[in-house]
CSV table of C-alpha atoms in Angstrom, one decimal:
chain,number,residue,atom,x,y,z
A,1,UNK,CA,3.0,21.6,41.8
A,2,UNK,CA,0.8,23.4,39.2
A,3,UNK,CA,-2.4,21.9,37.8
A,4,UNK,CA,-0.6,21.5,34.4
A,5,UNK,CA,2.2,19.5,36.1
A,6,UNK,CA,-0.4,17.3,37.8
A,7,UNK,CA,-2.2,16.7,34.5
A,8,UNK,CA,1.0,15.7,32.8
A,9,UNK,CA,2.0,13.3,35.6
A,10,UNK,CA,-1.4,11.7,35.8
A,11,UNK,CA,-1.9,11.3,32.1
A,12,UNK,CA,1.6,9.8,31.5
A,13,UNK,CA,1.5,7.8,34.6
A,14,UNK,CA,4.7,9.1,36.0
A,15,UNK,CA,5.8,10.5,39.4
A,16,UNK,CA,5.3,14.2,39.9
A,17,UNK,CA,9.0,14.8,40.5
A,18,UNK,CA,9.7,13.7,37.0
A,19,UNK,CA,7.8,16.6,35.5
A,20,UNK,CA,10.5,19.2,34.8
A,21,UNK,CA,11.2,21.7,32.1
A,22,UNK,CA,13.7,19.3,30.5
A,23,UNK,CA,11.0,16.6,30.0
A,24,UNK,CA,10.0,16.3,26.3
A,25,UNK,CA,8.0,14.2,23.9
A,26,UNK,CA,9.9,10.9,23.2
A,27,UNK,CA,12.5,11.7,25.9
A,28,UNK,CA,10.9,9.0,28.1
A,29,UNK,CA,9.2,5.7,27.4
A,30,UNK,CA,5.9,6.9,28.8
A,31,UNK,CA,5.7,10.0,26.6
A,32,UNK,CA,5.5,8.1,23.3
A,33,UNK,CA,3.2,8.9,20.4
A,34,UNK,CA,0.1,7.5,22.0
A,35,UNK,CA,1.0,9.0,25.3
A,36,UNK,CA,1.2,12.4,23.6
A,37,UNK,CA,-2.3,11.9,22.1
A,38,UNK,CA,-3.7,11.1,25.5
A,39,UNK,CA,-2.0,14.2,26.9
A,40,UNK,CA,-3.6,16.4,24.1
A,41,UNK,CA,-7.1,14.9,24.9
A,42,UNK,CA,-6.5,15.6,28.6
A,43,UNK,CA,-5.5,19.2,27.8
A,44,UNK,CA,-8.7,19.7,25.7
A,45,UNK,CA,-10.8,18.5,28.6
A,46,UNK,CA,-9.0,20.5,31.3
A,47,UNK,CA,-8.8,23.8,29.4
A,48,UNK,CA,-11.9,23.7,27.2
A,49,UNK,CA,-10.0,24.1,24.0
A,50,UNK,CA,-9.7,22.1,20.7
A,51,UNK,CA,-6.1,21.1,20.3
A,52,UNK,CA,-5.4,21.3,16.5
A,53,UNK,CA,-2.4,19.9,14.7
A,54,UNK,CA,-0.4,23.1,15.1
A,55,UNK,CA,-0.9,23.1,18.9
A,56,UNK,CA,-0.2,19.3,19.1
A,57,UNK,CA,3.2,20.0,17.5
A,58,UNK,CA,3.9,22.9,19.8
A,59,UNK,CA,3.0,21.2,23.1
A,60,UNK,CA,5.9,18.7,23.0
A,61,UNK,CA,7.6,19.6,26.2
A,62,UNK,CA,6.7,20.3,29.8
A,63,UNK,CA,8.0,23.9,29.3
A,64,UNK,CA,5.7,24.4,26.4
A,65,UNK,CA,2.7,23.0,28.2
A,66,UNK,CA,3.4,25.1,31.3
A,67,UNK,CA,3.5,28.2,29.1
A,68,UNK,CA,0.3,27.3,27.4
A,69,UNK,CA,-1.4,26.7,30.8
A,70,UNK,CA,-0.2,30.0,32.1
A,71,UNK,CA,-1.6,31.8,29.0
A,72,UNK,CA,-4.9,30.0,29.4
A,73,UNK,CA,-5.2,30.9,33.1
A,74,UNK,CA,-4.4,34.5,32.4
A,75,UNK,CA,-7.3,34.6,29.9
A,76,UNK,CA,-9.6,33.3,32.6
A,77,UNK,CA,-10.0,30.0,30.7
A,78,UNK,CA,-12.1,31.7,28.0
A,79,UNK,CA,-11.8,30.4,24.4
A,80,UNK,CA,-10.8,33.9,23.2
A,81,UNK,CA,-7.4,35.3,23.7
A,82,UNK,CA,-5.5,38.2,22.4
A,83,UNK,CA,-3.4,36.0,20.2
A,84,UNK,CA,-6.1,33.6,19.1
A,85,UNK,CA,-7.9,34.2,15.8
A,86,UNK,CA,-11.7,34.7,15.8
A,87,UNK,CA,-12.0,31.6,13.6
A,88,UNK,CA,-10.7,29.4,16.4
A,89,UNK,CA,-7.0,29.2,15.5
A,90,UNK,CA,-4.3,28.0,17.8
A,91,UNK,CA,-3.6,29.8,21.1
A,92,UNK,CA,-0.2,31.5,20.8
A,93,UNK,CA,2.1,32.7,23.5
A,94,UNK,CA,4.7,30.9,25.6
A,95,UNK,CA,4.1,27.6,23.8
A,96,UNK,CA,5.0,29.1,20.4
A,97,UNK,CA,8.8,29.0,20.6
A,98,UNK,CA,10.0,25.4,20.6
A,99,UNK,CA,12.5,24.4,23.2
A,100,UNK,CA,16.1,24.9,22.2
A,101,UNK,CA,19.1,22.8,23.1
A,102,UNK,CA,21.4,24.3,25.8
A,103,UNK,CA,24.2,26.4,24.5
A,104,UNK,CA,27.1,24.3,23.1
A,105,UNK,CA,24.9,21.2,22.7
A,106,UNK,CA,23.6,19.7,19.5
A,107,UNK,CA,19.8,19.4,18.9
A,108,UNK,CA,18.9,15.8,19.5
A,109,UNK,CA,16.2,14.2,17.4
A,110,UNK,CA,15.4,11.1,19.4
A,111,UNK,CA,14.5,8.2,17.2
A,112,UNK,CA,15.6,10.4,14.2
A,113,UNK,CA,12.1,11.9,14.3
A,114,UNK,CA,11.7,14.6,11.6
A,115,UNK,CA,15.1,13.9,10.1
A,116,UNK,CA,15.2,13.4,6.3
A,117,UNK,CA,18.2,11.2,5.7
A,118,UNK,CA,17.9,10.7,1.9
A,119,UNK,CA,15.6,10.9,-1.1
A,120,UNK,CA,13.4,8.1,-2.5
A,121,UNK,CA,11.4,7.3,-5.6
A,122,UNK,CA,9.8,4.2,-4.0
A,123,UNK,CA,6.9,5.2,-1.8
A,124,UNK,CA,5.2,8.5,-1.0
A,125,UNK,CA,3.2,9.0,2.2
A,126,UNK,CA,1.2,12.1,3.2
A,127,UNK,CA,0.3,11.4,6.8
A,128,UNK,CA,-2.0,14.4,7.0
A,129,UNK,CA,-4.0,13.5,3.9
A,130,UNK,CA,-3.9,9.7,4.5
A,131,UNK,CA,-2.1,9.2,1.1
A,132,UNK,CA,0.0,6.1,0.3
A,133,UNK,CA,1.5,5.7,-3.2
A,134,UNK,CA,4.0,3.1,-4.6
A,135,UNK,CA,6.0,4.8,-7.3
A,136,UNK,CA,3.2,7.3,-7.9
A,137,UNK,CA,0.3,4.8,-8.0
A,138,UNK,CA,-2.4,5.1,-5.3
A,139,UNK,CA,-2.7,2.2,-2.9
A,140,UNK,CA,-6.4,2.3,-3.6
A,141,UNK,CA,-6.0,1.7,-7.3
A,142,UNK,CA,-3.4,-1.0,-6.7
A,143,UNK,CA,-5.3,-2.8,-4.0
A,144,UNK,CA,-8.5,-2.9,-6.1
A,145,UNK,CA,-7.1,-3.6,-9.6
A,146,UNK,CA,-3.5,-5.0,-9.4
A,147,UNK,CA,-2.1,-8.4,-8.5
A,148,UNK,CA,0.7,-8.9,-6.0
A,149,UNK,CA,3.0,-9.9,-8.9
A,150,UNK,CA,2.3,-6.6,-10.6
A,151,UNK,CA,3.0,-4.6,-7.5
A,152,UNK,CA,6.2,-6.5,-6.6
A,153,UNK,CA,7.5,-5.9,-10.2
A,154,UNK,CA,6.6,-2.2,-9.8
A,155,UNK,CA,8.6,-1.9,-6.6
A,156,UNK,CA,11.6,-3.9,-7.7
A,157,UNK,CA,11.9,-2.8,-11.3
A,158,UNK,CA,10.3,0.7,-11.0
A,159,UNK,CA,7.4,0.3,-13.5
A,160,UNK,CA,4.3,-1.8,-13.9
A,161,UNK,CA,4.9,-4.7,-16.2
A,162,UNK,CA,3.3,-5.2,-19.6
A,163,UNK,CA,1.8,-8.7,-20.3
A,164,UNK,CA,5.1,-10.2,-21.4
A,165,UNK,CA,7.1,-8.8,-18.5
A,166,UNK,CA,4.4,-9.9,-16.0
A,167,UNK,CA,4.5,-13.5,-17.4
A,168,UNK,CA,8.3,-13.5,-17.2
A,169,UNK,CA,8.3,-12.2,-13.6
A,170,UNK,CA,5.7,-14.7,-12.5
A,171,UNK,CA,7.7,-17.5,-14.0
A,172,UNK,CA,10.8,-16.2,-12.2
A,173,UNK,CA,9.1,-16.2,-8.9
A,174,UNK,CA,7.7,-19.7,-9.5
A,175,UNK,CA,11.1,-21.1,-10.4
A,176,UNK,CA,12.7,-19.6,-7.3
A,177,UNK,CA,10.2,-20.9,-4.8
A,178,UNK,CA,11.9,-24.2,-4.0
A,179,UNK,CA,14.0,-24.0,-0.9
A,180,UNK,CA,17.4,-25.5,-0.6
A,181,UNK,CA,17.1,-28.8,1.2
A,182,UNK,CA,19.3,-27.8,4.1
A,183,UNK,CA,17.1,-24.7,4.7
A,184,UNK,CA,14.0,-26.8,4.5
A,185,UNK,CA,15.5,-29.2,7.1
A,186,UNK,CA,16.4,-26.2,9.3
A,187,UNK,CA,12.8,-25.1,9.2
A,188,UNK,CA,11.8,-28.6,10.2
A,189,UNK,CA,14.2,-28.6,13.2
A,190,UNK,CA,12.8,-25.2,14.3
A,191,UNK,CA,9.2,-26.5,14.5
A,192,UNK,CA,9.1,-25.6,18.2
A,193,UNK,CA,10.2,-22.0,17.6
A,194,UNK,CA,8.1,-18.9,17.1
A,195,UNK,CA,7.5,-18.4,13.4
A,196,UNK,CA,9.4,-15.1,13.3
A,197,UNK,CA,12.4,-16.6,15.0
A,198,UNK,CA,12.3,-19.5,12.5
A,199,UNK,CA,11.9,-17.0,9.6
A,200,UNK,CA,14.9,-14.9,10.7
A,201,UNK,CA,17.1,-17.9,11.1
A,202,UNK,CA,16.2,-19.5,7.8
A,203,UNK,CA,16.5,-16.3,5.8
A,204,UNK,CA,20.0,-15.9,7.2
A,205,UNK,CA,20.7,-19.5,6.2
A,206,UNK,CA,19.7,-18.8,2.6
A,207,UNK,CA,22.8,-16.5,2.4
A,208,UNK,CA,25.0,-19.5,3.0
A,209,UNK,CA,23.5,-21.2,0.0
A,210,UNK,CA,23.8,-18.2,-2.4
A,211,UNK,CA,26.3,-18.3,-5.2
A,212,UNK,CA,29.8,-17.5,-4.0
A,213,UNK,CA,31.4,-14.3,-5.1
A,214,UNK,CA,35.1,-13.8,-5.6
A,215,UNK,CA,37.0,-12.8,-2.4
A,216,UNK,CA,37.0,-9.0,-1.9
A,217,UNK,CA,34.1,-8.3,-4.3
A,218,UNK,CA,30.8,-6.8,-3.3
A,219,UNK,CA,27.4,-7.8,-4.6
A,220,UNK,CA,26.5,-5.8,-7.8
A,221,UNK,CA,23.2,-4.1,-8.2
A,222,UNK,CA,22.1,-6.8,-10.7
A,223,UNK,CA,23.1,-9.5,-8.3
A,224,UNK,CA,21.3,-7.8,-5.5
A,225,UNK,CA,18.1,-7.5,-7.6
A,226,UNK,CA,18.2,-11.2,-8.5
A,227,UNK,CA,18.8,-12.2,-4.9
A,228,UNK,CA,15.9,-9.9,-3.9
A,229,UNK,CA,13.5,-11.6,-6.3
A,230,UNK,CA,14.5,-15.0,-5.0
A,231,UNK,CA,13.8,-13.8,-1.4
A,232,UNK,CA,10.3,-12.5,-2.5
A,233,UNK,CA,9.6,-16.1,-3.7
A,234,UNK,CA,11.3,-17.9,-0.8
A,235,UNK,CA,10.3,-16.0,2.3
A,236,UNK,CA,6.7,-17.0,2.0
A,237,UNK,CA,7.7,-20.6,1.4
A,238,UNK,CA,9.8,-20.6,4.7
A,239,UNK,CA,6.8,-19.3,6.7
A,240,UNK,CA,4.5,-21.8,5.0
A,241,UNK,CA,6.8,-24.8,5.4
A,242,UNK,CA,7.6,-24.0,9.0
A,243,UNK,CA,3.9,-23.9,9.8
A,244,UNK,CA,3.4,-27.2,7.9
A,245,UNK,CA,6.1,-28.9,10.0
A,246,UNK,CA,4.8,-27.7,13.3
A,247,UNK,CA,1.3,-28.8,12.3
A,248,UNK,CA,2.7,-32.4,11.7
A,249,UNK,CA,2.5,-32.5,7.9
A,250,UNK,CA,4.8,-32.2,5.0
A,251,UNK,CA,4.6,-29.1,2.8
A,252,UNK,CA,2.6,-29.5,-0.4
A,253,UNK,CA,4.0,-28.6,-3.7
A,254,UNK,CA,1.9,-25.7,-5.3
A,255,UNK,CA,0.1,-26.4,-8.5
A,256,UNK,CA,1.9,-25.5,-11.8
A,257,UNK,CA,1.0,-21.9,-12.7
A,258,UNK,CA,-0.3,-21.0,-9.2
A,259,UNK,CA,-0.2,-17.3,-8.4
A,260,UNK,CA,2.0,-16.1,-5.5
A,261,UNK,CA,-1.0,-16.0,-3.1
A,262,UNK,CA,-2.3,-19.4,-4.2
A,263,UNK,CA,1.1,-21.0,-3.9
A,264,UNK,CA,1.7,-19.6,-0.4
A,265,UNK,CA,-1.8,-20.6,0.9
A,266,UNK,CA,-1.5,-24.1,-0.6
A,267,UNK,CA,1.7,-24.8,1.4
A,268,UNK,CA,0.5,-22.9,4.5
A,269,UNK,CA,-3.0,-24.5,4.8
A,270,UNK,CA,-2.1,-27.9,3.3
A,271,UNK,CA,-5.1,-27.7,0.9
A,272,UNK,CA,-6.3,-25.7,-2.0
A,273,UNK,CA,-7.5,-22.3,-0.8
A,274,UNK,CA,-10.8,-20.7,-1.5
A,275,UNK,CA,-11.1,-17.7,-3.9
A,276,UNK,CA,-12.0,-15.4,-0.9
A,277,UNK,CA,-8.8,-16.5,0.9
A,278,UNK,CA,-6.7,-15.9,-2.1
A,279,UNK,CA,-8.2,-12.4,-2.6
A,280,UNK,CA,-7.5,-11.5,1.0
A,281,UNK,CA,-3.9,-12.7,0.9
A,282,UNK,CA,-3.2,-11.0,-2.5
A,283,UNK,CA,-4.7,-7.7,-1.3
A,284,UNK,CA,-3.1,-8.0,2.1
A,285,UNK,CA,0.3,-8.5,0.5
A,286,UNK,CA,-0.3,-5.5,-1.7
A,287,UNK,CA,-1.2,-3.1,1.1
A,288,UNK,CA,1.7,-4.3,3.2
A,289,UNK,CA,4.3,-4.2,0.4
A,290,UNK,CA,6.1,-1.0,1.5
A,291,UNK,CA,5.8,1.9,3.8
A,292,UNK,CA,8.7,4.2,3.1
A,293,UNK,CA,11.4,4.5,5.9
A,294,UNK,CA,9.9,2.4,8.6
A,295,UNK,CA,12.2,0.8,11.1
A,296,UNK,CA,12.7,-2.4,9.3
A,297,UNK,CA,13.3,-0.7,5.9
A,298,UNK,CA,15.7,1.6,7.5
A,299,UNK,CA,17.5,-1.4,9.0
A,300,UNK,CA,17.7,-3.0,5.6
A,301,UNK,CA,19.2,0.2,4.2
A,302,UNK,CA,21.8,0.4,6.9
A,303,UNK,CA,22.9,-3.2,6.3
A,304,UNK,CA,23.1,-3.0,2.5
A,305,UNK,CA,24.7,0.4,2.9
A,306,UNK,CA,27.5,-1.4,4.7
A,307,UNK,CA,27.9,-3.6,1.6
A,308,UNK,CA,26.5,-6.6,3.5
A,309,UNK,CA,24.4,-7.9,0.6
A,310,UNK,CA,20.7,-8.4,0.0
A,311,UNK,CA,20.2,-11.5,2.0
A,312,UNK,CA,22.0,-9.9,5.0
A,313,UNK,CA,19.9,-6.8,4.6
A,314,UNK,CA,16.6,-8.7,4.6
A,315,UNK,CA,17.8,-10.8,7.6
A,316,UNK,CA,18.3,-7.6,9.5
A,317,UNK,CA,14.9,-6.3,8.3
A,318,UNK,CA,13.1,-9.4,9.6
A,319,UNK,CA,14.9,-9.1,12.9
A,320,UNK,CA,13.8,-5.5,13.3
A,321,UNK,CA,10.3,-6.2,12.1
A,322,UNK,CA,9.8,-8.9,14.8
A,323,UNK,CA,10.0,-6.2,17.6
A,324,UNK,CA,6.9,-5.6,19.6
A,325,UNK,CA,6.6,-1.9,18.7
A,326,UNK,CA,7.1,-2.6,14.9
A,327,UNK,CA,5.6,-5.5,13.1
A,328,UNK,CA,5.3,-7.5,16.3
A,329,UNK,CA,2.4,-5.3,17.3
A,330,UNK,CA,0.2,-7.2,14.8
A,331,UNK,CA,0.3,-10.3,17.0
A,332,UNK,CA,-0.8,-8.3,20.1
A,333,UNK,CA,-3.8,-6.8,18.2
A,334,UNK,CA,-5.3,-10.2,17.5
A,335,UNK,CA,-6.1,-10.7,21.1
A,336,UNK,CA,-8.2,-7.5,21.2
A,337,UNK,CA,-11.3,-9.5,20.1
A,338,UNK,CA,-10.9,-11.9,23.1
A,339,UNK,CA,-10.3,-9.0,25.6
A,340,UNK,CA,-13.4,-7.1,24.5
A,341,UNK,CA,-15.7,-10.2,24.2
A,342,UNK,CA,-18.8,-8.6,22.8
A,343,UNK,CA,-19.6,-5.4,20.8
A,344,UNK,CA,-21.4,-4.1,23.9
A,345,UNK,CA,-18.2,-4.1,25.9
A,346,UNK,CA,-16.3,-2.0,23.4
A,347,UNK,CA,-16.8,1.4,25.1
A,348,UNK,CA,-16.0,0.1,28.6
A,349,UNK,CA,-12.8,-1.6,27.3
A,350,UNK,CA,-11.6,1.5,25.6
A,351,UNK,CA,-12.3,3.6,28.7
A,352,UNK,CA,-10.5,1.1,31.0
A,353,UNK,CA,-7.4,0.9,28.7
A,354,UNK,CA,-7.1,4.6,28.3
A,355,UNK,CA,-7.7,5.1,32.0
A,356,UNK,CA,-4.6,2.9,32.6
A,357,UNK,CA,-2.6,5.1,30.2
A,358,UNK,CA,-2.2,2.1,27.8
A,359,UNK,CA,-2.7,2.1,24.0
A,360,UNK,CA,-5.7,0.4,22.5
A,361,UNK,CA,-4.1,-2.1,20.2
A,362,UNK,CA,-4.8,-1.7,16.5
A,363,UNK,CA,-5.1,2.1,16.6
A,364,UNK,CA,-2.6,4.9,16.0
A,365,UNK,CA,0.3,5.2,13.6
A,366,UNK,CA,3.6,7.1,13.7
A,367,UNK,CA,2.9,8.7,10.3
A,368,UNK,CA,-0.9,9.0,9.7
A,369,UNK,CA,-2.9,11.8,11.2
A,370,UNK,CA,-6.1,10.5,9.6
A,371,UNK,CA,-7.3,7.1,8.4
A,372,UNK,CA,-4.6,4.6,7.5
A,373,UNK,CA,-5.4,4.2,3.8
A,374,UNK,CA,-4.8,0.5,4.0
A,375,UNK,CA,-7.5,-0.3,6.5
A,376,UNK,CA,-10.5,-0.1,4.2
A,377,UNK,CA,-9.1,-2.7,1.8
A,378,UNK,CA,-8.3,-5.2,4.6
A,379,UNK,CA,-11.7,-4.7,6.2
A,380,UNK,CA,-13.5,-5.3,2.9
A,381,UNK,CA,-11.9,-8.7,2.5
A,382,UNK,CA,-12.6,-9.5,6.1
A,383,UNK,CA,-16.2,-8.8,5.5
A,384,UNK,CA,-16.1,-11.3,2.6
A,385,UNK,CA,-14.3,-13.9,4.6
A,386,UNK,CA,-16.7,-13.4,7.6
A,387,UNK,CA,-19.7,-13.9,5.3
A,388,UNK,CA,-18.1,-16.9,3.6
A,389,UNK,CA,-17.5,-18.5,7.1
A,390,UNK,CA,-20.9,-17.5,8.4
A,391,UNK,CA,-19.3,-15.7,11.4
A,392,UNK,CA,-19.4,-11.9,11.8
A,393,UNK,CA,-18.9,-11.9,15.5
A,394,UNK,CA,-15.3,-10.8,15.4
A,395,UNK,CA,-16.0,-8.1,12.8
A,396,UNK,CA,-18.8,-6.7,14.9
A,397,UNK,CA,-16.5,-6.4,17.9
A,398,UNK,CA,-13.7,-4.6,15.9
A,399,UNK,CA,-16.2,-2.2,14.3
A,400,UNK,CA,-17.6,-1.4,17.8
A,401,UNK,CA,-14.1,-0.7,19.2
A,402,UNK,CA,-13.4,1.5,16.1
A,403,UNK,CA,-16.6,3.5,16.9
A,404,UNK,CA,-15.6,3.8,20.6
A,405,UNK,CA,-12.2,5.2,19.5
A,406,UNK,CA,-13.7,7.8,17.2
A,407,UNK,CA,-13.0,10.7,19.6
A,408,UNK,CA,-9.3,10.0,19.3
A,409,UNK,CA,-9.3,9.9,15.5
A,410,UNK,CA,-8.9,13.7,15.3
A,411,UNK,CA,-5.5,13.3,17.0
A,412,UNK,CA,-4.3,10.7,14.6
A,413,UNK,CA,-5.3,7.6,16.6
A,414,UNK,CA,-7.5,6.0,14.0
A,415,UNK,CA,-7.6,2.3,13.1
A,416,UNK,CA,-4.3,1.1,11.6
A,417,UNK,CA,-3.4,-1.7,9.2
A,418,UNK,CA,-3.2,-4.3,12.0
A,419,UNK,CA,-6.7,-4.0,13.3
A,420,UNK,CA,-8.6,-6.3,10.8
A,421,UNK,CA,-5.7,-8.4,9.5
A,422,UNK,CA,-5.5,-10.6,12.6
A,423,UNK,CA,-9.2,-11.5,12.4
A,424,UNK,CA,-8.8,-12.6,8.8
A,425,UNK,CA,-6.0,-15.0,9.8
A,426,UNK,CA,-8.3,-16.5,12.4
A,427,UNK,CA,-11.1,-16.8,9.8
A,428,UNK,CA,-8.6,-18.8,7.7
A,429,UNK,CA,-8.0,-21.1,10.7
A,430,UNK,CA,-4.5,-19.8,11.4
A,431,UNK,CA,-2.9,-19.3,14.8
A,432,UNK,CA,-2.4,-15.8,16.1
A,433,UNK,CA,1.4,-16.1,16.0
A,434,UNK,CA,1.3,-16.1,12.2
A,435,UNK,CA,0.1,-12.5,12.1
A,436,UNK,CA,3.6,-11.0,12.1
A,437,UNK,CA,5.2,-13.4,9.6
A,438,UNK,CA,2.4,-13.0,7.1
A,439,UNK,CA,2.9,-9.2,7.4
A,440,UNK,CA,6.6,-9.8,6.7
A,441,UNK,CA,5.9,-11.9,3.6
A,442,UNK,CA,3.9,-9.0,2.2
A,443,UNK,CA,6.6,-6.4,3.1
A,444,UNK,CA,9.4,-8.3,1.4
A,445,UNK,CA,9.2,-6.5,-2.0
A,446,UNK,CA,9.4,-3.1,-0.2
A,447,UNK,CA,12.5,-4.2,1.7
A,448,UNK,CA,14.1,-5.3,-1.6
A,449,UNK,CA,13.1,-2.1,-3.3
A,450,UNK,CA,14.4,0.1,-0.5
A,451,UNK,CA,17.7,-1.9,-0.3
A,452,UNK,CA,18.2,-1.6,-4.1
A,453,UNK,CA,17.6,2.1,-4.0
A,454,UNK,CA,20.1,2.5,-1.2
A,455,UNK,CA,22.7,0.5,-3.0
A,456,UNK,CA,22.2,2.3,-6.3
A,457,UNK,CA,23.5,5.6,-4.8
A,458,UNK,CA,25.0,4.4,-1.6
A,459,UNK,CA,26.3,6.4,1.4
A,460,UNK,CA,27.2,4.8,4.7
A,461,UNK,CA,24.5,5.6,7.2
A,462,UNK,CA,26.4,6.8,10.2
A,463,UNK,CA,24.5,9.2,12.6
A,464,UNK,CA,26.0,10.7,15.7
A,465,UNK,CA,25.2,10.4,19.4
A,466,UNK,CA,25.3,13.4,21.8
A,467,UNK,CA,27.5,12.3,24.7
A,468,UNK,CA,26.1,13.4,28.1
A,469,UNK,CA,28.0,11.1,30.5
A,470,UNK,CA,31.0,11.9,32.7
A,471,UNK,CA,34.3,13.0,31.2
A,472,UNK,CA,38.0,13.0,32.2
A,473,UNK,CA,37.6,10.5,35.0
A,474,UNK,CA,40.8,9.1,36.7
A,475,UNK,CA,41.1,5.3,36.6
A,476,UNK,CA,41.2,4.0,40.1
A,477,UNK,CA,43.2,0.9,41.1
A,478,UNK,CA,41.2,-2.2,42.1
A,479,UNK,CA,41.9,-1.6,45.8
A,480,UNK,CA,40.5,2.0,45.6
A,481,UNK,CA,37.1,1.0,44.2
C-alpha cells in the first residue's frame, strides 16, 4: 500500500483494504464534509503544500489523491512543479481530471450535491464570500435593524412591510397564537416526550383542525399562505406550552400587544422576559429564519410539491430538521462547554477529537467556506446575556475553542450558527434539549416561504436512483433456498 493510501485510511479511520480507486468523497459515511477537511489538512502536512479551494475540489477521490501524490513524489516533494504557477497556484497533473462514471452508467451526485433543482427568489447564499441575504437584504442589516415580524413578512410576502402592513401582520400573528384546545391537551399528554417529538406530533395535529376543503380540491396559494402565517404564530406556542407542561405549570397568556419574541418567552419561561432575552430571541429568530435549500426546506418543497398542503409540508420539515446531522446537531453542540471544562483545555480537546477522526461540534458547514455570517450576531447577544447574568465562563470556553480551531478555518471549518446559540439558552435557564426546537421556531418563516415558492410554480420533485444490484434473477421455490 502506498503512503497516500495509508494517509487516507488513517485520516478517515477506515481499513486499508477499503482504499480503492472507486472510493470517493461522500461515497461512504466516514468521508463526509468534515472528514474531507481533515484529509486536506493531512495532505498539507504530509506533502508540504497549501491545499487551496481548487485543489480541495479536485481531490475528491482516491484516484485523484493517488495521482496528486505521484506527481508530488516525482517532483521530489518540492513546492515547485512544472505545472504549478510561480505564485503558488494549484498543482496540476493526474488530479486535474475528475473521475468519470463507468461507460453506460449515469453520473451519481450523492446527496444531490451540486445539483441545482430549481430557481429561487427567497434566499441567496455565497458560501465562498460568507454572504447570506433574504430577498436581497443582507443578514447583517436585518439582524441589526429589523424585527422578526418584519423579516417574517419579507419572507412570506416578498417585501418589507410599511408601518400599516407591519401593524396588520403583527395583529394577524397575535390573533393566530391561541392553539386549538385538543392540540393543547395533546401537548400536555406528551410532557414526557422530547420537545422535537412533541412539536412534530402537534404540528401534524394542527392539520386535523384546519378548515375542511371540498373533496378533491387542493389548497390554493392564498390558503397556503394563510395556513403558513398561522403556523409561524402557533409553532412557538407549541414549543412553549409543551415546556410549561413538563415544568409542572400552566402556560401563561402573553400580554396584549406583545411582540413575537416577548409572547414566546413569556409562555416558555412562565414570567416576563428581560430586554436582553427578548433581543437575543428576536435576533436568533432572524438569523435562523431561512437558509435556502437545506434538508428540511427541501423536504417541505417535496411535500407541498405533492399537493400535500402547508401543514403537511411543515410537519415533514420538522421531522427532517430533528435529525442529528441537520438541526439536531444544535443539541449536541451545547455539551461542548461541559466536555472542554475550561478555556485552558480547548487546544487539547480539539487535538483529541481530531485525532479520533471526529468533528468538533459547532464548527463547519456544508455551504460556507468562510465565517458563517450568522455567528457574529448570536455571539454579540450572548456577550450581553453573559454580562447581564454575571457569568462569562461559557463564553470564554467557546471563544478558546474557536481560537484552537482557527487552522481549520481556511478549509471552511469555522464556527457555525450552532456554536453560541446553546450557551444563550443555558443563560436563559433553559434545558439543552430546547436548542433544536428554538432553532425550528425561527426557521418556520423560511419553510413557509420555500413551500409557497414551490407551490406557485410547482413541478413534482422526482429524482432518479442508479440501480447497481443484481438483475434477471430466477425465483427459487421455498425448498430450494
